[in-house]
Short mmCIF file of C-alpha atoms in Angstrom, two decimals:
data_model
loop_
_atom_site.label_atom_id
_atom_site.label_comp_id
_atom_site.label_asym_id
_atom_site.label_seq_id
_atom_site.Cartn_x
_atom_site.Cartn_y
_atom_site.Cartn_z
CA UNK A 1 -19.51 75.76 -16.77
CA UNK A 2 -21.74 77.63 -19.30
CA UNK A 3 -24.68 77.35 -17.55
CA UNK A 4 -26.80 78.67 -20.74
CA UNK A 5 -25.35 75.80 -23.01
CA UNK A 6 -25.61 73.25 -20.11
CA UNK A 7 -29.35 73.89 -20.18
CA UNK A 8 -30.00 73.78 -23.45
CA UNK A 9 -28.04 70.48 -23.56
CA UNK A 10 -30.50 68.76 -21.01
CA UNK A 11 -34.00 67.22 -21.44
CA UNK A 12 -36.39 65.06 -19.81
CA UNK A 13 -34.44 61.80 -21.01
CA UNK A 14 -37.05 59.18 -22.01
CA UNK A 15 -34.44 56.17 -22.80
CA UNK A 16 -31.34 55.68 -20.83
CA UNK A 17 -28.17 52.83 -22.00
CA UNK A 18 -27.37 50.67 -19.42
CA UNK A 19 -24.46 52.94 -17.85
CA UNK A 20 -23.65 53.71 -14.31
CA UNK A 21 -23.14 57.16 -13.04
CA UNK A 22 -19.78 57.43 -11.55
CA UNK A 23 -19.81 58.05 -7.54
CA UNK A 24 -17.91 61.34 -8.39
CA UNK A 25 -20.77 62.33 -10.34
CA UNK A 26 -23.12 61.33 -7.97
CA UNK A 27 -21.29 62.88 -5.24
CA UNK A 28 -20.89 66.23 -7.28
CA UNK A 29 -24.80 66.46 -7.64
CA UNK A 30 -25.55 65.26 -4.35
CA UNK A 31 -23.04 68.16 -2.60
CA UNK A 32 -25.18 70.43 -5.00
CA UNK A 33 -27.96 69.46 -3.69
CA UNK A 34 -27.57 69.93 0.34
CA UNK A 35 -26.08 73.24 -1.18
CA UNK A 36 -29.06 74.63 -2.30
CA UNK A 37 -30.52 77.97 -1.27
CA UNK A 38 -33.18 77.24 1.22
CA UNK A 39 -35.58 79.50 3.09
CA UNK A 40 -34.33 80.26 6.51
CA UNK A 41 -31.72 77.92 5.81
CA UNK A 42 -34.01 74.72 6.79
CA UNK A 43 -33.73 72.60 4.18
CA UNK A 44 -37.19 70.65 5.14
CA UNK A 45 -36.79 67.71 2.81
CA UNK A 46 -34.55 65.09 2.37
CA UNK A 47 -33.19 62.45 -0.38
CA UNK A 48 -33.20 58.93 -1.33
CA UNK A 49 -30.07 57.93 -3.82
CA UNK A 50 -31.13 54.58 -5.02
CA UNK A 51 -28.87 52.48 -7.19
CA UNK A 52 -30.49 49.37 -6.38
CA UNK A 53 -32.16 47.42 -8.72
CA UNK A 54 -34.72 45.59 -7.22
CA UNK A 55 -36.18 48.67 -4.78
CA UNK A 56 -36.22 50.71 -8.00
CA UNK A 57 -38.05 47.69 -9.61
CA UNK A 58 -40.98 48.19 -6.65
CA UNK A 59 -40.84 51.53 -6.66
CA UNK A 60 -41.58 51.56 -10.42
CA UNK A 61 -44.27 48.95 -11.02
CA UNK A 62 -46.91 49.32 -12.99
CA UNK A 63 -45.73 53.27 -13.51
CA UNK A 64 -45.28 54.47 -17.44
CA UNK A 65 -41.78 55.75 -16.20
CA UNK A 66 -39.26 53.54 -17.35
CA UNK A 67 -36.46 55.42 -16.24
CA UNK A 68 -37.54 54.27 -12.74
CA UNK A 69 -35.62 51.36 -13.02
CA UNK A 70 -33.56 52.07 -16.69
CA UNK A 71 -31.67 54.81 -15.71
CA UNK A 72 -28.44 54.55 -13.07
CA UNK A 73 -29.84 56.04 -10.09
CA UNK A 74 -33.12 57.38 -8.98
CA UNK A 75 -33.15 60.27 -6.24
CA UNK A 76 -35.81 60.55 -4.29
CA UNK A 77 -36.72 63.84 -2.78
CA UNK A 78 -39.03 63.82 0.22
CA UNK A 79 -40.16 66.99 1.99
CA UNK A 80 -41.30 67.66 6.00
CA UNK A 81 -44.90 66.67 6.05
CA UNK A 82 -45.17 69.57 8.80
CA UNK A 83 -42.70 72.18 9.79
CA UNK A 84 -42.21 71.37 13.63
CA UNK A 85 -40.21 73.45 16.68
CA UNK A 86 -38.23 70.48 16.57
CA UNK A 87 -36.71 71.03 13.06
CA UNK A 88 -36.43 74.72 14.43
CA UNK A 89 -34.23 74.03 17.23
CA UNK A 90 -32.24 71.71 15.11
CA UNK A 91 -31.29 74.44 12.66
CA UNK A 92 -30.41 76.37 16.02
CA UNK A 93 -28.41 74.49 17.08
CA UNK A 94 -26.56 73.82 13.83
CA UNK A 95 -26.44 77.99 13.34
CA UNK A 96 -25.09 78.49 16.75
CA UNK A 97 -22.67 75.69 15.60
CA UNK A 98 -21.48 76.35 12.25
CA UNK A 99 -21.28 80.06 13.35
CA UNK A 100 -19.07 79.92 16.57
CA UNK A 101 -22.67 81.77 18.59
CA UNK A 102 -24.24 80.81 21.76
CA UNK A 103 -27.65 79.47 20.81
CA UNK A 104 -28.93 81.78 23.75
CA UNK A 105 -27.42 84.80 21.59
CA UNK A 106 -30.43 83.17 18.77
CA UNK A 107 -33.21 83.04 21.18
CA UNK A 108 -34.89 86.10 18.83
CA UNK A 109 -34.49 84.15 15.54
CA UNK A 110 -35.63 80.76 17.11
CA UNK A 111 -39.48 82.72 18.34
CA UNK A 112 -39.55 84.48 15.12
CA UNK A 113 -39.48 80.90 13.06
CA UNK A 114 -41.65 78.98 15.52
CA UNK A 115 -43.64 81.23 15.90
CA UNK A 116 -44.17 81.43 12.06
CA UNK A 117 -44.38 77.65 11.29
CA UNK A 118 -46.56 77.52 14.40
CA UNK A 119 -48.90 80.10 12.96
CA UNK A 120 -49.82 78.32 9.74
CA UNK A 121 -51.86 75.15 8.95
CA UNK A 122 -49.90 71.76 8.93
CA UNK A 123 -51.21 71.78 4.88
CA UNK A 124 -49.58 75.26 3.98
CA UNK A 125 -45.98 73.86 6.01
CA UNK A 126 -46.49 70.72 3.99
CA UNK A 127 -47.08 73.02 0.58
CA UNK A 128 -43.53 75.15 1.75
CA UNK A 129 -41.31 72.09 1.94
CA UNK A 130 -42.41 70.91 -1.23
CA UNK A 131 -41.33 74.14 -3.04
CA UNK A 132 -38.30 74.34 -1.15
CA UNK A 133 -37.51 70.71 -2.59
CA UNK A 134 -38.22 71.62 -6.11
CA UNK A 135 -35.59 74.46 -5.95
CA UNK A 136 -33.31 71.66 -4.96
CA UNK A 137 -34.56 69.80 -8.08
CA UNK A 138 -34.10 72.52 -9.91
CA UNK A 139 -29.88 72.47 -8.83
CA UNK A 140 -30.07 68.90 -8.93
CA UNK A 141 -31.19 69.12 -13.13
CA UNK A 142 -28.04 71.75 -13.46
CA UNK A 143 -25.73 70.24 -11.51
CA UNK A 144 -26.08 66.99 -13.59
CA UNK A 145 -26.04 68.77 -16.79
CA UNK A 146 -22.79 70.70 -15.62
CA UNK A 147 -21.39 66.60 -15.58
CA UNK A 148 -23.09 65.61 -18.78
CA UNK A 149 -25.31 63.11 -16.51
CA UNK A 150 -28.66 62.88 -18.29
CA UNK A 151 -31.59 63.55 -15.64
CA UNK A 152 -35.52 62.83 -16.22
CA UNK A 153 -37.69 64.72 -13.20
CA UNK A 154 -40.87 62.69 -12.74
CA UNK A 155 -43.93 63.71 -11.26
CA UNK A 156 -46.21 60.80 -12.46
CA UNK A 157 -45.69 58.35 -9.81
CA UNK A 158 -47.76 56.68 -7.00
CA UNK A 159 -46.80 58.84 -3.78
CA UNK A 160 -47.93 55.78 -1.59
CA UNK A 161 -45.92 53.09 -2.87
CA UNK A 162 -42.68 55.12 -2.47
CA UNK A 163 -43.50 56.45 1.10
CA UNK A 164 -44.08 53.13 2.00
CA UNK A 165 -41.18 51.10 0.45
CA UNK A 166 -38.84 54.02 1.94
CA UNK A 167 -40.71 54.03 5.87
CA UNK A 168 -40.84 58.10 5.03
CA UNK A 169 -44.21 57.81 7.22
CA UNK A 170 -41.73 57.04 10.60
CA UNK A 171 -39.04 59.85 9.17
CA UNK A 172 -42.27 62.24 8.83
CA UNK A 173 -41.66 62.82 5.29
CA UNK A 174 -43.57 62.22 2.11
CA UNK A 175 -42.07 61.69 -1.60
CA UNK A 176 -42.18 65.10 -3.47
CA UNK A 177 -40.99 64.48 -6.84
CA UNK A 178 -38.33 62.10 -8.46
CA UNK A 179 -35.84 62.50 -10.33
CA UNK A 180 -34.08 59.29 -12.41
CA UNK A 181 -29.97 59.67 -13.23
CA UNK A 182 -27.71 58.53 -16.01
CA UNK A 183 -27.07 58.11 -19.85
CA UNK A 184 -29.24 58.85 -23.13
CA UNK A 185 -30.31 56.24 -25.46
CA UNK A 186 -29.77 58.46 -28.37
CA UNK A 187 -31.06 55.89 -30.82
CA UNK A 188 -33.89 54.37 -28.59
CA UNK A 189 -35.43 58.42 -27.72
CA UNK A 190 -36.78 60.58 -30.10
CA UNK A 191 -36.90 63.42 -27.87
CA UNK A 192 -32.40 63.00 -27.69
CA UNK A 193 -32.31 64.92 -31.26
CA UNK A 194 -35.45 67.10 -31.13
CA UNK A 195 -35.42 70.95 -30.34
CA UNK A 196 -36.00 72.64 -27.06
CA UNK A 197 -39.09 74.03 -27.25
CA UNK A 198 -39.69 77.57 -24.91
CA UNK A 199 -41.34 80.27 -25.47
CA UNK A 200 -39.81 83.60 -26.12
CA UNK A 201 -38.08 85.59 -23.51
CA UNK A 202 -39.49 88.58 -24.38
CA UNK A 203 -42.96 86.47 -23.49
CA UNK A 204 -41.88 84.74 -20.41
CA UNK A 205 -40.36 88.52 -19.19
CA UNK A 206 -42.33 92.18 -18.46
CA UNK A 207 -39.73 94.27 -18.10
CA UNK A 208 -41.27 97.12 -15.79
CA UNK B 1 -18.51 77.75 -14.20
CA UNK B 2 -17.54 75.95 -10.91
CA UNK B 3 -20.90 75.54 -9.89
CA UNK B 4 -20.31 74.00 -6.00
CA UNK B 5 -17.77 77.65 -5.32
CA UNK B 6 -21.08 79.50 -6.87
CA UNK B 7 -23.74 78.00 -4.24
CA UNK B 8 -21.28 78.37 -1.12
CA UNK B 9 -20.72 82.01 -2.13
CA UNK B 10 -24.40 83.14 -2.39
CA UNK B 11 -26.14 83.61 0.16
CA UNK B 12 -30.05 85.16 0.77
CA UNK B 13 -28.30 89.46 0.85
CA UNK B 14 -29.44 91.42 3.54
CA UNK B 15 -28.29 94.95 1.93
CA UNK B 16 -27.40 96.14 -0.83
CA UNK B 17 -24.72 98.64 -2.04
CA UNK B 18 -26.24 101.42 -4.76
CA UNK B 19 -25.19 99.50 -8.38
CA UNK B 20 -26.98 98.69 -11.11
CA UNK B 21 -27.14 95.00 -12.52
CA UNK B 22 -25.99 95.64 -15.81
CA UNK B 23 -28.36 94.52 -18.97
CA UNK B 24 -25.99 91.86 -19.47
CA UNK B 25 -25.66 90.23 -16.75
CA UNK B 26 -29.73 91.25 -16.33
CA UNK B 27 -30.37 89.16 -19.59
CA UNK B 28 -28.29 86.28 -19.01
CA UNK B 29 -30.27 85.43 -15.88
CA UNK B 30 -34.00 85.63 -17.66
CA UNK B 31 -32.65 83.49 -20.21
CA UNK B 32 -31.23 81.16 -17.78
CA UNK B 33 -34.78 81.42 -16.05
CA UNK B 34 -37.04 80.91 -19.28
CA UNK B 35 -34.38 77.59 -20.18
CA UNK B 36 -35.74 76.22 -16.82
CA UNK B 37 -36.92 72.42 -16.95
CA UNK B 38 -40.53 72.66 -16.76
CA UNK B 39 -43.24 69.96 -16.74
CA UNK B 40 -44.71 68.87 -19.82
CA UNK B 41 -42.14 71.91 -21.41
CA UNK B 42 -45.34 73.74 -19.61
CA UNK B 43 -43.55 76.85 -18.33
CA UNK B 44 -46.69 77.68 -16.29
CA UNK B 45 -45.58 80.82 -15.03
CA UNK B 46 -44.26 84.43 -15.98
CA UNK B 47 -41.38 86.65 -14.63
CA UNK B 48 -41.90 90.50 -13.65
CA UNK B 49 -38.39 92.12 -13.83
CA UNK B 50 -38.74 95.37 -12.04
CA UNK B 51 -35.86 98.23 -11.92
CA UNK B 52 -38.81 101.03 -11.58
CA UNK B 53 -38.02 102.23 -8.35
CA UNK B 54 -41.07 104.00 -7.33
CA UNK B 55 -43.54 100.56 -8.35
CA UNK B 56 -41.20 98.82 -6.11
CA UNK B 57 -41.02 101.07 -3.38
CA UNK B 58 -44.94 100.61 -3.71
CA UNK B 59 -44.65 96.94 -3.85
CA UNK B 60 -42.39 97.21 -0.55
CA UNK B 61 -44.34 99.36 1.53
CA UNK B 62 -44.77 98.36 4.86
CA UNK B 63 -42.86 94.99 4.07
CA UNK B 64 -39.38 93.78 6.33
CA UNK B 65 -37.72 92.90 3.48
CA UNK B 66 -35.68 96.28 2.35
CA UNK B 67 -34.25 94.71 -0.45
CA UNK B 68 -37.60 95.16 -2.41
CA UNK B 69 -36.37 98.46 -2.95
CA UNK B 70 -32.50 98.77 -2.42
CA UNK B 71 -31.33 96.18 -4.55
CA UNK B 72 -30.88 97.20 -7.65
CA UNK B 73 -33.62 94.42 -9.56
CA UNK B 74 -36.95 92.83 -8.22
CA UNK B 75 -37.84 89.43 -10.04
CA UNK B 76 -41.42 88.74 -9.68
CA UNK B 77 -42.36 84.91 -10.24
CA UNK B 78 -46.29 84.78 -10.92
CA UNK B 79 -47.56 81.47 -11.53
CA UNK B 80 -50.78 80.54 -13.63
CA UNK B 81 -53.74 80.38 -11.44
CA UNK B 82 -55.05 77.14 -13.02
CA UNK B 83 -53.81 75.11 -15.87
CA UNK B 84 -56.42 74.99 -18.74
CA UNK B 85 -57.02 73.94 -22.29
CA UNK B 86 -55.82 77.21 -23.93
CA UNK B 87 -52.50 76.74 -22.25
CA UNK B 88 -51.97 73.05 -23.62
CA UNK B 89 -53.21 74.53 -26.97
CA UNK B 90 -50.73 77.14 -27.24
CA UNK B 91 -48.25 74.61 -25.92
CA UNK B 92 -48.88 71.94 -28.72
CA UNK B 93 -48.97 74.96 -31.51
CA UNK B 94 -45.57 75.79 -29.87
CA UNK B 95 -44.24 72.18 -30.15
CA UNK B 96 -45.57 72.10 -33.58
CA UNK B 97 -43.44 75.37 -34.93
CA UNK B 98 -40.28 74.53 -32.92
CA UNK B 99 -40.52 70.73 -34.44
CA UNK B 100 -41.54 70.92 -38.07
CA UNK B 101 -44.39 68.53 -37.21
CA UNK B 102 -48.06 68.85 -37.59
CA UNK B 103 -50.71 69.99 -34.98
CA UNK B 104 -52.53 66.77 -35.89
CA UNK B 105 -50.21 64.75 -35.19
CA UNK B 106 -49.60 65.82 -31.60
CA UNK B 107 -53.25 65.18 -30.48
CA UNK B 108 -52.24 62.39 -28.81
CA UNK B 109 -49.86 64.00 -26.42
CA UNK B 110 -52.62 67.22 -26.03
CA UNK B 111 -55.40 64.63 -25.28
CA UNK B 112 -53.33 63.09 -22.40
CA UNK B 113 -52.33 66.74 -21.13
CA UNK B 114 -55.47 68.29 -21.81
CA UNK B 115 -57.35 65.70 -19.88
CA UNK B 116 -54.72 65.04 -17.07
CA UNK B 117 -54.96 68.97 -15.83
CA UNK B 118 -58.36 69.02 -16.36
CA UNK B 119 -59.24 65.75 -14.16
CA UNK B 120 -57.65 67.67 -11.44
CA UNK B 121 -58.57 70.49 -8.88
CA UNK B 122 -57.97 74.14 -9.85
CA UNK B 123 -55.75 74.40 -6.52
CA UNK B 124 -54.04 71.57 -7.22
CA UNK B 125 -52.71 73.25 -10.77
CA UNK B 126 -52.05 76.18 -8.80
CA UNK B 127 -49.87 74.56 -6.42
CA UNK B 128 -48.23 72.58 -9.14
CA UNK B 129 -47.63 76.09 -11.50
CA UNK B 130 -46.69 77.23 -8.03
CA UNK B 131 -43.81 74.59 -7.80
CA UNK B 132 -42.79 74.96 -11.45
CA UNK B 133 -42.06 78.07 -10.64
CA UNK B 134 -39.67 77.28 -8.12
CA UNK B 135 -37.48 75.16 -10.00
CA UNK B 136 -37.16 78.90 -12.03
CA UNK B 137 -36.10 80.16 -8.28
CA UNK B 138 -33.45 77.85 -8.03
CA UNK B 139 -31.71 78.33 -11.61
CA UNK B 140 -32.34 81.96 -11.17
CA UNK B 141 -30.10 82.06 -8.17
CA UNK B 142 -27.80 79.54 -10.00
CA UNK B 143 -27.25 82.03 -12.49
CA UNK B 144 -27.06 85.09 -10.22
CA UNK B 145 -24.18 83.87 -8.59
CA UNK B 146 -22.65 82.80 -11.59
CA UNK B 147 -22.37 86.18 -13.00
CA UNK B 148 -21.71 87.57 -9.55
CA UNK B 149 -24.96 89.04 -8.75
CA UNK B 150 -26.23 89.21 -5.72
CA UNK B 151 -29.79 88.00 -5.05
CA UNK B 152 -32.16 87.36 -2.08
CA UNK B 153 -35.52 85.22 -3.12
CA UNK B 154 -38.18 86.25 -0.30
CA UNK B 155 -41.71 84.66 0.47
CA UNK B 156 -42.37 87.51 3.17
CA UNK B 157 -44.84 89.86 1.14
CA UNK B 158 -48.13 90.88 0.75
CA UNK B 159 -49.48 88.93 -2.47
CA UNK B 160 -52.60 90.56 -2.61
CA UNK B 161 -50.66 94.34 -3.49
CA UNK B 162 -48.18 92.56 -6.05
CA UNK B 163 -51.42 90.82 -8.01
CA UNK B 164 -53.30 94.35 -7.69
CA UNK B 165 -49.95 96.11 -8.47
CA UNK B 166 -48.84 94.01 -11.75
CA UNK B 167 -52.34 93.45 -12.77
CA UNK B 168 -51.97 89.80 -12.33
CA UNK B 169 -55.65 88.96 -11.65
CA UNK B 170 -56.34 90.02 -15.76
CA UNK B 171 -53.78 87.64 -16.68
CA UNK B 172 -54.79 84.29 -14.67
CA UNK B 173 -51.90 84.61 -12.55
CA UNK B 174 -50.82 85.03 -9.30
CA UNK B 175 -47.34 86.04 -7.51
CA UNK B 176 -45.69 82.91 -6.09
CA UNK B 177 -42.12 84.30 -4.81
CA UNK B 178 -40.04 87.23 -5.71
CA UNK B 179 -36.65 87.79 -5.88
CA UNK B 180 -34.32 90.92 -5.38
CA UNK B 181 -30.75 91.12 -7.69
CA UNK B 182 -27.89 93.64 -6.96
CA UNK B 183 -24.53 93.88 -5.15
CA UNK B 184 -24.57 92.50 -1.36
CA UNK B 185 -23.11 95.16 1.10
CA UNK B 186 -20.48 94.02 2.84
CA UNK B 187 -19.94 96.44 5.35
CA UNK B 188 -23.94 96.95 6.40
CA UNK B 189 -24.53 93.23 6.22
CA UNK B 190 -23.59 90.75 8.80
CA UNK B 191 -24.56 87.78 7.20
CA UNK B 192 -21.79 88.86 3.88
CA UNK B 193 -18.99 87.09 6.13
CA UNK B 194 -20.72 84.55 7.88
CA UNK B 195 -20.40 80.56 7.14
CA UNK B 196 -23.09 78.70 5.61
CA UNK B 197 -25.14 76.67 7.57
CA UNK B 198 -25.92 73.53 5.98
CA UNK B 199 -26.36 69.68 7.16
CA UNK B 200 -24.03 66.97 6.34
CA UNK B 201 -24.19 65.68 3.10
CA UNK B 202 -24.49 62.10 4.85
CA UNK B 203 -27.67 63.40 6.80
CA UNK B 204 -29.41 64.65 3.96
CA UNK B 205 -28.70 61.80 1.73
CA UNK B 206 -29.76 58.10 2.24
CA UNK B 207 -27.71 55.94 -0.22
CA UNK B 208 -29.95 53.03 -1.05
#
């Protein structure tokens, strides 16, 4: 992969052709995904891969986002609407686990992140997961490049109408961003052919 | 670039061996960073790349996180503390240059930016610039690991002395998460051997 030329390759695809996404694809960017780097390893969100037509049709009504229902697939990513001692003694569990430890021997890492969580408004928990799921949508744009999948991240959506249509209120999760999967319409987007625009790095970086 | 071997060998370093990142491999990340899908192509946030070791032992002090200092990098991510008009100004003068096309003709597109940031609450820009900025995080670590650099992206500081420290407050922005880059420590760090804990692929996706 050259990561450099993968990025510059992708853009916020405004047109897709009517091509599905193989499920090695899929699977590639989805394994990317639950592989992201996560604080305290807690991964507080969770994702919606939705190939079918008619939920995406719901989901997308009366939205400018076409992709919604042009593209292949639409993923879904949902963050914790709280961080709870449940989810803490779930990722306990799964270190003690994954990592051959008694979960006795974790006892000092389980107060540390309860106590934490516990310590800060529901709002500011709520604010966390979402930025932990944007650095997954951040691998999720990559890892799709890296397989020449075209990707549009959406943030213009109606929150209420997903969380409802996907019973995220039950699951304690809300819909943080979305992000639609496939295949350019090079003739049908402008934006297919046009420049990257970014600032320079010598603006975006102080070296100190 | 295999980029699933890259995210299951980095992991958040504890310690850090004395070596420098070289410019290189330094450069290749901030470019990677300032390529970083952004809203709107907004890129509503800066990066602070500190090797001064005596601002970051100032930055550090008093702080858990020893990597602040012993690594052999500190990335600063400082997000804009509201999005305003100047910002989609320079943005559309920026689209204009990089596209051959005329100011005038993008007032359309600065119209629906200018008044969509402006309809909203200054904290909810900031929390949005806040999230842009970690979809930076996440290619940043992409592209540590892909040139073999070590990196540990911490939440647990004291904003208040990086914004006094980097003059932030002058600049309308704000530090949202920093990251350390150097060469883990195998022998002082326990975590260098240990498996990655992550659910199931099958738990954290739905297939729909």
């Amino acid at each position: 992969m050259d990561l450099l030329k993968d990025l510059q390759w992708r853009y916020a695809t405004k047109a897709y052709i009517d091509k599905k996404v193989s499920d090695e694809k899929l699977d590639f960017i989805l394994e990317a995904i639950n592989l992201t780097a996560s604080s305290c390893g807690l991964q507080p969100y969770r994702v919606f891969a939705i190939e079918n037509k008619e939920i995406r049709a719901k989901l997308g009504e009366g939205s400018f986002n076409k992709q919604i229902t042009q593209a292949s697939h639409l993923l879904v990513f949902a963050a914790y609407n709280n961080v709870t001692t449940e989810h803490i003694e779930k990722l306990i569990k799964l270190v003690a686990k994954n990592r051959g430890v008694a979960e006795a021997d974790l006892k000092d890492l389980f107060t540390k992140l309860d106590s934490y969580f516990n310590s800060r408004s529901i709002e500011s928990n709520r604010h966390w997961s979402d930025k932990q799921a944007y650095i997954a949508l951040g691998t999720a744009l990559i890892a799709a490049a890296n397989v020449k999948v075209d990707a549009t991240p959406m943030e213009g959506f109606d929150p209420a109408v997903f969380d409802e249509l996907l019973g995220l209120k039950d699951k304690g999760l809300h819909t943080t961003v979305i992000l639609s999967l496939g295949f350019r319409d090079e003739t049908a987007d402008f934006l297919a052919a046009a420049p990257k625009v970014r600032i320079p790095v010598q603006e975006m970086v102080t070296m100190i």
